[in-house]
mmCIF file of C-alpha atoms in Angstrom:
data_model
loop_
_atom_site.group_PDB
_atom_site.id
_atom_site.type_symbol
_atom_site.label_atom_id
_atom_site.label_comp_id
_atom_site.label_asym_id
_atom_site.label_seq_id
_atom_site.Cartn_x
_atom_site.Cartn_y
_atom_site.Cartn_z
ATOM 1 C CA MET A 1 -0.096 -0.070 0.075
ATOM 2 C CA ASN A 2 1.415 3.380 -0.886
ATOM 3 C CA GLY A 3 1.422 6.470 1.285
ATOM 4 C CA THR A 4 -1.598 7.996 -0.538
ATOM 5 C CA SER A 5 -3.925 4.973 -0.055
ATOM 6 C CA SER A 6 -2.815 4.620 3.569
ATOM 7 C CA LYS A 7 -3.720 8.268 4.214
ATOM 8 C CA LYS A 8 -7.070 7.866 2.540
ATOM 9 C CA THR A 9 -7.937 4.754 4.607
ATOM 10 C CA GLU A 10 -6.599 6.541 7.768
ATOM 11 C CA LEU A 11 -8.992 9.640 7.029
ATOM 12 C CA SER A 12 -12.036 7.435 5.993
ATOM 13 C CA GLU A 13 -11.681 5.404 9.318
ATOM 14 C CA ARG A 14 -11.453 8.651 11.349
ATOM 15 C CA ASP A 15 -14.372 10.340 9.303
ATOM 16 C CA ASN A 16 -16.494 7.182 10.226
ATOM 17 C CA LYS A 17 -16.058 7.671 14.028
ATOM 18 C CA PRO A 18 -18.180 9.992 16.038
ATOM 19 C CA ARG A 19 -16.422 13.300 16.434
ATOM 20 C CA THR A 20 -15.597 14.766 19.875
ATOM 21 C CA TYR A 21 -15.840 18.379 20.896
ATOM 22 C CA ARG A 22 -13.988 19.950 23.632
ATOM 23 C CA ARG A 23 -16.272 22.229 25.897
ATOM 24 C CA ILE A 24 -14.738 24.638 28.285
ATOM 25 C CA VAL A 25 -17.082 26.460 30.473
ATOM 26 C CA THR A 26 -15.773 29.545 32.712
ATOM 27 C CA GLY A 27 -17.342 30.842 35.867
ATOM 28 C CA ASN A 28 -16.906 33.391 38.548
ATOM 29 C CA VAL A 29 -15.353 32.621 42.022
ATOM 30 C CA ASN A 30 -14.738 35.381 44.615
ATOM 31 C CA GLY A 31 -14.882 37.934 41.732
ATOM 32 C CA LYS A 32 -12.165 35.980 39.535
ATOM 33 C CA ALA A 33 -12.794 34.277 36.284
ATOM 34 C CA VAL A 34 -12.109 30.357 36.382
ATOM 35 C CA VAL A 35 -12.568 27.393 34.657
ATOM 36 C CA GLN A 36 -15.879 25.790 35.935
ATOM 37 C CA SER A 37 -15.388 22.779 33.559
ATOM 38 C CA ASP A 38 -13.320 21.232 30.862
ATOM 39 C CA GLU A 39 -14.651 18.071 29.271
ATOM 40 C CA PRO A 40 -14.719 16.235 26.103
ATOM 41 C CA LEU A 41 -18.331 15.958 24.336
ATOM 42 C CA PRO A 42 -18.654 12.811 21.978
ATOM 43 C CA ALA A 43 -21.370 13.296 19.188
ATOM 44 C CA TYR A 44 -24.480 11.274 19.190
ATOM 45 C CA GLU A 45 -24.422 9.177 16.102
ATOM 46 C CA PHE A 46 -27.848 8.009 15.275
ATOM 47 C CA ARG A 47 -28.282 4.233 14.834
ATOM 48 C CA THR A 48 -30.818 4.588 12.113
ATOM 49 C CA VAL A 49 -28.980 7.051 10.108
ATOM 50 C CA PRO A 50 -25.292 6.096 9.739
ATOM 51 C CA GLY A 51 -23.046 9.037 9.765
ATOM 52 C CA TYR A 52 -25.576 11.532 11.085
ATOM 53 C CA GLN A 53 -24.156 12.896 14.264
ATOM 54 C CA HIS A 54 -25.369 15.474 16.739
ATOM 55 C CA THR A 55 -23.818 17.301 19.780
ATOM 56 C CA LEU A 56 -25.666 19.762 21.950
ATOM 57 C CA ILE A 57 -22.927 21.885 23.205
ATOM 58 C CA TRP A 58 -24.887 24.143 25.401
ATOM 59 C CA VAL A 59 -28.558 25.330 26.039
ATOM 60 C CA ASN A 60 -30.121 28.157 28.019
ATOM 61 C CA PRO A 61 -33.996 27.505 27.714
ATOM 62 C CA ALA A 62 -34.415 31.287 28.648
ATOM 63 C CA THR A 63 -32.499 34.544 29.060
ATOM 64 C CA PRO A 64 -29.611 33.758 31.318
ATOM 65 C CA ASP A 65 -29.056 35.474 34.708
ATOM 66 C CA LEU A 66 -25.378 35.880 35.246
ATOM 67 C CA SER A 67 -25.765 36.419 38.835
ATOM 68 C CA GLN A 68 -26.444 32.579 39.137
ATOM 69 C CA GLU A 69 -23.819 29.956 37.937
ATOM 70 C CA GLN A 70 -24.714 28.739 34.385
ATOM 71 C CA ARG A 71 -25.195 24.982 34.275
ATOM 72 C CA PHE A 72 -26.182 22.414 31.768
ATOM 73 C CA ASP A 73 -26.849 19.165 33.834
ATOM 74 C CA ARG A 74 -29.156 17.331 31.800
ATOM 75 C CA TYR A 75 -30.508 16.775 28.228
ATOM 76 C CA PRO A 76 -33.343 19.324 27.993
ATOM 77 C CA ASP A 77 -36.892 18.839 27.219
ATOM 78 C CA SER A 78 -36.548 20.895 24.056
ATOM 79 C CA ILE A 79 -33.202 21.599 22.031
ATOM 80 C CA VAL A 80 -35.241 24.533 20.665
ATOM 81 C CA PRO A 81 -34.971 27.432 23.202
ATOM 82 C CA GLY A 82 -37.798 29.451 24.092
ATOM 83 C CA PRO A 83 -37.989 33.509 23.557
ATOM 84 C CA GLY A 84 -34.547 34.807 24.949
ATOM 85 C CA GLY A 85 -33.032 31.518 25.231
ATOM 86 C CA THR A 86 -30.073 29.972 23.211
ATOM 87 C CA SER A 87 -28.679 26.748 22.078
ATOM 88 C CA LEU A 88 -25.550 25.635 20.256
ATOM 89 C CA HIS A 89 -25.165 22.510 18.235
ATOM 90 C CA PHE A 90 -22.576 20.626 15.980
ATOM 91 C CA VAL A 91 -24.343 18.532 13.338
ATOM 92 C CA THR A 92 -22.680 16.378 10.855
ATOM 93 C CA PHE A 93 -25.028 15.340 8.003
ATOM 94 C CA PRO A 94 -24.170 12.315 5.679
ATOM 95 C CA PRO A 95 -24.760 12.459 2.042
ATOM 96 C CA ASP A 96 -28.420 12.389 1.024
ATOM 97 C CA SER A 97 -27.600 9.346 -0.992
ATOM 98 C CA LEU A 98 -28.039 7.335 2.247
ATOM 99 C CA PHE A 99 -31.836 8.083 2.500
ATOM 100 C CA ALA A 100 -32.361 6.762 -1.164
ATOM 101 C CA ASP A 101 -31.062 3.421 -0.133
ATOM 102 C CA PRO A 102 -33.695 0.733 -0.026
ATOM 103 C CA SER A 103 -32.603 -0.392 3.421
ATOM 104 C CA PHE A 104 -33.262 3.089 4.897
ATOM 105 C CA ASP A 105 -36.013 3.052 7.547
ATOM 106 C CA GLY A 106 -37.542 6.609 7.475
ATOM 107 C CA GLU A 107 -40.083 5.795 10.352
ATOM 108 C CA ALA A 108 -37.250 4.382 12.660
ATOM 109 C CA ALA A 109 -35.186 7.405 11.859
ATOM 110 C CA ARG A 110 -38.006 9.733 12.782
ATOM 111 C CA ASN A 111 -38.620 8.085 15.803
ATOM 112 C CA GLU A 112 -35.231 8.238 17.059
ATOM 113 C CA ALA A 113 -35.026 11.873 16.131
ATOM 114 C CA LEU A 114 -38.138 12.545 18.295
ATOM 115 C CA VAL A 115 -36.289 11.084 21.170
ATOM 116 C CA ARG A 116 -32.741 12.978 20.620
ATOM 117 C CA LEU A 117 -33.714 16.130 18.805
ATOM 118 C CA ARG A 118 -36.691 16.947 21.308
ATOM 119 C CA GLY A 119 -38.535 20.043 20.405
ATOM 120 C CA LEU A 120 -37.043 20.186 16.987
ATOM 121 C CA ALA A 121 -37.948 16.826 15.270
ATOM 122 C CA ASP A 122 -41.605 17.427 15.709
ATOM 123 C CA HIS A 123 -41.310 20.252 13.399
ATOM 124 C CA PHE A 124 -40.010 18.217 10.402
ATOM 125 C CA GLU A 125 -42.627 17.787 7.850
ATOM 126 C CA LYS A 126 -43.663 14.144 7.164
ATOM 127 C CA LYS A 127 -44.661 15.097 3.499
ATOM 128 C CA ASP A 128 -41.234 16.807 2.736
ATOM 129 C CA PRO A 129 -38.643 15.083 5.125
ATOM 130 C CA GLY A 130 -36.086 17.737 6.414
ATOM 131 C CA MET A 131 -38.176 20.667 5.910
ATOM 132 C CA HIS A 132 -38.826 22.513 9.008
ATOM 133 C CA GLN A 133 -39.603 25.746 10.750
ATOM 134 C CA THR A 134 -39.245 27.053 14.389
ATOM 135 C CA ASN A 135 -39.575 30.058 16.128
ATOM 136 C CA THR A 136 -35.748 30.843 16.478
ATOM 137 C CA VAL A 137 -33.290 32.960 14.616
ATOM 138 C CA ASP A 138 -30.426 30.591 13.677
ATOM 139 C CA TYR A 139 -26.662 31.405 12.983
ATOM 140 C CA SER A 140 -25.793 28.336 10.620
ATOM 141 C CA VAL A 141 -22.302 28.128 9.876
ATOM 142 C CA VAL A 142 -20.759 25.486 7.344
ATOM 143 C CA TYR A 143 -18.038 24.349 9.560
ATOM 144 C CA ASP A 144 -16.604 21.572 7.316
ATOM 145 C CA GLY A 145 -17.760 20.509 3.794
ATOM 146 C CA GLU A 146 -20.662 21.855 1.570
ATOM 147 C CA ILE A 147 -24.317 21.798 1.817
ATOM 148 C CA TRP A 148 -27.439 23.121 0.168
ATOM 149 C CA LEU A 149 -29.830 25.121 1.708
ATOM 150 C CA GLU A 150 -33.390 24.517 0.178
ATOM 151 C CA LEU A 151 -36.235 27.184 0.831
ATOM 152 C CA ASP A 152 -39.738 27.295 -0.279
ATOM 153 C CA ASP A 153 -40.794 26.768 -4.081
ATOM 154 C CA GLY A 154 -37.518 24.553 -4.389
ATOM 155 C CA GLU A 155 -35.029 27.699 -4.177
ATOM 156 C CA THR A 156 -31.512 26.364 -3.328
ATOM 157 C CA LEU A 157 -28.297 27.789 -2.353
ATOM 158 C CA HIS A 158 -25.060 25.833 -2.493
ATOM 159 C CA LEU A 159 -22.901 26.613 0.646
ATOM 160 C CA LYS A 160 -19.190 25.914 1.330
ATOM 161 C CA ARG A 161 -17.032 26.057 4.357
ATOM 162 C CA GLY A 162 -17.300 29.318 6.189
ATOM 163 C CA ASP A 163 -20.486 30.485 4.528
ATOM 164 C CA VAL A 164 -23.006 31.725 7.306
ATOM 165 C CA VAL A 165 -26.668 31.531 6.972
ATOM 166 C CA VAL A 166 -28.904 33.700 9.358
ATOM 167 C CA GLN A 167 -32.237 31.901 9.328
ATOM 168 C CA ASN A 168 -35.027 34.092 10.328
ATOM 169 C CA GLY A 169 -37.623 31.462 11.475
ATOM 170 C CA THR A 170 -38.034 30.647 7.970
ATOM 171 C CA ARG A 171 -39.055 27.006 6.472
ATOM 172 C CA HIS A 172 -36.007 25.305 5.178
ATOM 173 C CA ALA A 173 -34.145 22.031 4.808
ATOM 174 C CA TRP A 174 -30.353 21.142 4.763
ATOM 175 C CA ARG A 175 -29.519 18.881 1.823
ATOM 176 C CA ASN A 176 -26.081 17.115 1.476
ATOM 177 C CA LYS A 177 -25.911 16.540 -2.324
ATOM 178 C CA SER A 178 -22.222 15.777 -1.943
ATOM 179 C CA THR A 179 -20.563 12.397 -1.682
ATOM 180 C CA GLU A 180 -18.882 13.438 1.682
ATOM 181 C CA PRO A 181 -20.407 14.188 5.332
ATOM 182 C CA VAL A 182 -20.836 17.999 5.999
ATOM 183 C CA THR A 183 -20.439 19.552 9.659
ATOM 184 C CA MET A 184 -22.368 22.369 10.564
ATOM 185 C CA LEU A 185 -22.527 24.698 13.761
ATOM 186 C CA PHE A 186 -25.928 25.948 14.615
ATOM 187 C CA PHE A 187 -26.358 28.727 17.110
ATOM 188 C CA LEU A 188 -30.223 29.016 17.888
ATOM 189 C CA ASN A 189 -31.821 32.084 19.319
ATOM 190 C CA GLY A 190 -35.255 31.647 20.853
ATOM 191 C CA ALA A 191 -37.783 34.236 19.389
ATOM 192 C CA ARG A 192 -41.553 35.382 20.062
ATOM 193 C CA GLU A 193 -44.010 33.565 17.847
ATOM 194 C CA ARG A 194 -45.247 35.546 14.648
ATOM 195 C CA GLN A 195 -48.557 37.131 15.342
#
């Protein structure tokens, strides 16, 4: 095996493993900034969708109160924050070709998403899988790879690493039309519902 083949094998093996992100949380003790926690956060890999990974980095369900210590001790009832709240996520999407495979079980994938992506997955449309709309303003960053943003009437935008989309509570879907996984960083800001 030559050096190029060896490097490709090493990369594909690494890409098939769930990523781990390091989360460092600071706090104040006696008026001094200190490290409150420093820990690895392994990505959750969906059993029903190989290569689909989700890592919830942090969530504030409502506006934080800095006079109290900020903690994220348990998985929330909803990863979609309420008005004034925020949440931060890394998501890796596998290529869309996976969903066209005859062995793909869409109902099992939906059921797993309803458990893991509480508060978000129930917004996914049954007639148009992946399309959804939430009461949030999202900062969506292409962290690694490329992806296509689909809006109403089939309008599609091709996005590459470093591109940022500000999603103002609009109906949309993320489509990975490439042959490689793509990782996105999502910062959701809870907003008031439309009147």
